[in-house]
CSV table of C-alpha atoms in Angstrom, one decimal:
chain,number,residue,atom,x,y,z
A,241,UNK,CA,-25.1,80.2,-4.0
A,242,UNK,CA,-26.9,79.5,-0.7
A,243,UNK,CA,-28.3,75.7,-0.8
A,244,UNK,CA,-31.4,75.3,1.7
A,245,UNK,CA,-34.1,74.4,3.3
A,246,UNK,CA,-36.9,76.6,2.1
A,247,UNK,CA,-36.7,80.0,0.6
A,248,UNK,CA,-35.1,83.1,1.9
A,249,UNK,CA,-38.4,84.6,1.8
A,250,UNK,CA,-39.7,81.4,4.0
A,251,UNK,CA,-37.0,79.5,5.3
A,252,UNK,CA,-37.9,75.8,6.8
A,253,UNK,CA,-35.0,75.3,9.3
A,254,UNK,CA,-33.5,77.7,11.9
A,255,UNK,CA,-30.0,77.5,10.3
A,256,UNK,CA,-31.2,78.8,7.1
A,257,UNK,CA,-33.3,81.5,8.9
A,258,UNK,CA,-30.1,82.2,10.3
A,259,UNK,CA,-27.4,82.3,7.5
A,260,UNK,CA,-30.3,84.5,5.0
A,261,UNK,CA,-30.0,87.1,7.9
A,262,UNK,CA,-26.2,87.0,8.0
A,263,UNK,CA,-26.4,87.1,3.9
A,264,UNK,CA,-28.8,90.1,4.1
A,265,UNK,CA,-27.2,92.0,7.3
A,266,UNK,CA,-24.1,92.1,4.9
A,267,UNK,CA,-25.8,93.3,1.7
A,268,UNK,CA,-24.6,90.0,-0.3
A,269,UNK,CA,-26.2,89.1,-3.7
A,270,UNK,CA,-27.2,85.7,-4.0
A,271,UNK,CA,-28.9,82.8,-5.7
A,272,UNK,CA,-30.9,80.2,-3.4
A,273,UNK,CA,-31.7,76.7,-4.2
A,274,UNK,CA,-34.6,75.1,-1.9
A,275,UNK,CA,-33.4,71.4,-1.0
A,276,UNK,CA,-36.1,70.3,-0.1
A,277,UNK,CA,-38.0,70.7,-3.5
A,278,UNK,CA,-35.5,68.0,-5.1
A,279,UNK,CA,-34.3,64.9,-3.2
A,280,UNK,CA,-32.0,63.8,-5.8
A,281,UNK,CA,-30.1,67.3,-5.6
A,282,UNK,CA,-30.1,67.5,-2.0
A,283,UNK,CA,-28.3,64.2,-1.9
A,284,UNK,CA,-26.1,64.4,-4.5
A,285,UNK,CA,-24.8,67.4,-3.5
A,286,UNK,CA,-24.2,66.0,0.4
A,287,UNK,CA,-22.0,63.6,-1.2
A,288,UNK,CA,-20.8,65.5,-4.1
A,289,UNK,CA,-18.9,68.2,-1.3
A,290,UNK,CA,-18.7,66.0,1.1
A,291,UNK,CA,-20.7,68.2,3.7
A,292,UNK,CA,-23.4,66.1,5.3
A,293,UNK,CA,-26.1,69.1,6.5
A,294,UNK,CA,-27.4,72.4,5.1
A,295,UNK,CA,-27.7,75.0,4.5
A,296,UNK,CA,-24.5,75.6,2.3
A,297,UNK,CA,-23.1,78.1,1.2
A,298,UNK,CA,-21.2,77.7,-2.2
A,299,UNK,CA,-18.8,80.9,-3.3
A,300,UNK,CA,-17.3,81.0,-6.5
A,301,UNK,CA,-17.8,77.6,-7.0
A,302,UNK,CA,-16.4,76.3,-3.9
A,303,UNK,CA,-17.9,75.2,-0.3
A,304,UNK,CA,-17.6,77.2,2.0
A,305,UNK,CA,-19.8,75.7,4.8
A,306,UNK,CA,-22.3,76.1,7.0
A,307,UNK,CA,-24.0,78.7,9.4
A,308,UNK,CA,-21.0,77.9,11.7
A,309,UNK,CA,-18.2,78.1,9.6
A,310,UNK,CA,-19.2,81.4,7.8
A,311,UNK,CA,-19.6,82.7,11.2
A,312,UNK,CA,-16.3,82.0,12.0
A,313,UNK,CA,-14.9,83.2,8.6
A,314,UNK,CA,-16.7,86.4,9.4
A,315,UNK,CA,-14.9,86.6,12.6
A,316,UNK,CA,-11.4,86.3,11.2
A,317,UNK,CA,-12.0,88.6,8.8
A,318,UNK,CA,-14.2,91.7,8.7
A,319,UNK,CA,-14.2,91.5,5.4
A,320,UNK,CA,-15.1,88.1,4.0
A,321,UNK,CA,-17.9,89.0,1.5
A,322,UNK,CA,-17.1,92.2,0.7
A,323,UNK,CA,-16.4,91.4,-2.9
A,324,UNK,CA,-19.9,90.0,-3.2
A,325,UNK,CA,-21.8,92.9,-1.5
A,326,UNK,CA,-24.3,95.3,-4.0
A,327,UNK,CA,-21.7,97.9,-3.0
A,328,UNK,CA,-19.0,95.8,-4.4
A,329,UNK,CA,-21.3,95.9,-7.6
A,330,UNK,CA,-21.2,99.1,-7.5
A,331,UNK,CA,-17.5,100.0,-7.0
A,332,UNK,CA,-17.0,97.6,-9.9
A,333,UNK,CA,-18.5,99.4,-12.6
């Protein structure tokens, strides 16, 4: 689940813009929630994981991070969202 600002389709901040390519470079399936369109959700969730900015990306119920740290995770391993790729969809069935 990507929390940000604006709408893959329309994203409102460079970071999001950013982390949507990444997401879609990599073929990952994905929900979206625009922070913008709901204050009390935007800062309940800052506090709630304890991660101050956005976007975020959640996976499998857990925070992974921002832009940065994804980037990094994608570094260490060529891998990292293979199991949530439409291929990976694929294989499964």
């Amino acid at each position: 689940m990507l929390f940000m600002k604006g709408t893959p389709s329309a994203p409102e901040c460079g970071f999001s813009r950013q982390l949507v390519g990444i997401l879609r470079e990599n073929a990952v399936k994905y929900g979206f929630f625009n922070i913008l369109a709901d204050d009390e959700v935007r800062q309940g969730l800052k506090e709630y994981a304890e991660w101050p900015t956005y976007p975020q990306l959640w996976m499998d119920g857990e925070l992974v991070g921002g832009l940065d740290i994804v980037k990094e995770e994608m570094e260490s391993n060529g891998e990292f969202f293979k199991a949530y790729t439409a291929a990976a969809e694929v294989a499964a069935v």
